[in-house]
């Protein structure tokens, strides 16, 4: 694979990372402003938010690994 192709892939991964971060931030704002009482559903939503952040972090790290190679 060409070096430029690898940089293009890494850049796309970085863009996806930013989008996931933005989604997670919007979810968190919405959850904090919601009227949902403490329940299992609310816990699930917070879990999903944390999961999105973790995926974003893994994509970011993978993107950095691609660039290093």
PDB file of C-alpha atoms in Angstrom, residues 26-51:
ATOM      1  CA  UNK A  26     -24.223  15.671  22.277  1.00  0.00           C
ATOM      2  CA  UNK A  27     -25.570  12.526  23.931  1.00  0.00           C
ATOM      3  CA  UNK A  28     -24.047  13.524  27.244  1.00  0.00           C
ATOM      4  CA  UNK A  29     -25.515  17.021  27.041  1.00  0.00           C
ATOM      5  CA  UNK A  30     -28.919  15.571  26.194  1.00  0.00           C
ATOM      6  CA  UNK A  31     -28.721  13.033  29.010  1.00  0.00           C
ATOM      7  CA  UNK A  32     -27.780  15.678  31.535  1.00  0.00           C
ATOM      8  CA  UNK A  33     -30.679  17.877  30.417  1.00  0.00           C
ATOM      9  CA  UNK A  34     -33.231  15.085  30.162  1.00  0.00           C
ATOM     10  CA  UNK A  35     -36.093  14.356  32.501  1.00  0.00           C
ATOM     11  CA  UNK A  36     -35.365  10.649  32.520  1.00  0.00           C
ATOM     12  CA  UNK A  37     -35.307   9.481  36.086  1.00  0.00           C
ATOM     13  CA  UNK A  38     -32.572   7.212  37.336  1.00  0.00           C
ATOM     14  CA  UNK A  39     -33.348   3.853  35.797  1.00  0.00           C
ATOM     15  CA  UNK A  40     -31.798   0.966  33.950  1.00  0.00           C
ATOM     16  CA  UNK A  41     -32.534   2.745  30.671  1.00  0.00           C
ATOM     17  CA  UNK A  42     -30.566   5.783  31.761  1.00  0.00           C
ATOM     18  CA  UNK A  43     -27.703   3.530  32.831  1.00  0.00           C
ATOM     19  CA  UNK A  44     -27.750   1.886  29.402  1.00  0.00           C
ATOM     20  CA  UNK A  45     -27.572   5.252  27.691  1.00  0.00           C
ATOM     21  CA  UNK A  46     -24.594   6.310  29.800  1.00  0.00           C
ATOM     22  CA  UNK A  47     -22.962   2.953  28.995  1.00  0.00           C
ATOM     23  CA  UNK A  48     -23.481   3.547  25.265  1.00  0.00           C
ATOM     24  CA  UNK A  49     -22.004   7.000  25.603  1.00  0.00           C
ATOM     25  CA  UNK A  50     -18.923   5.592  27.322  1.00  0.00           C
ATOM     26  CA  UNK A  51     -18.677   2.874  24.677  1.00  0.00           C
TER      27      UNK A  51
END
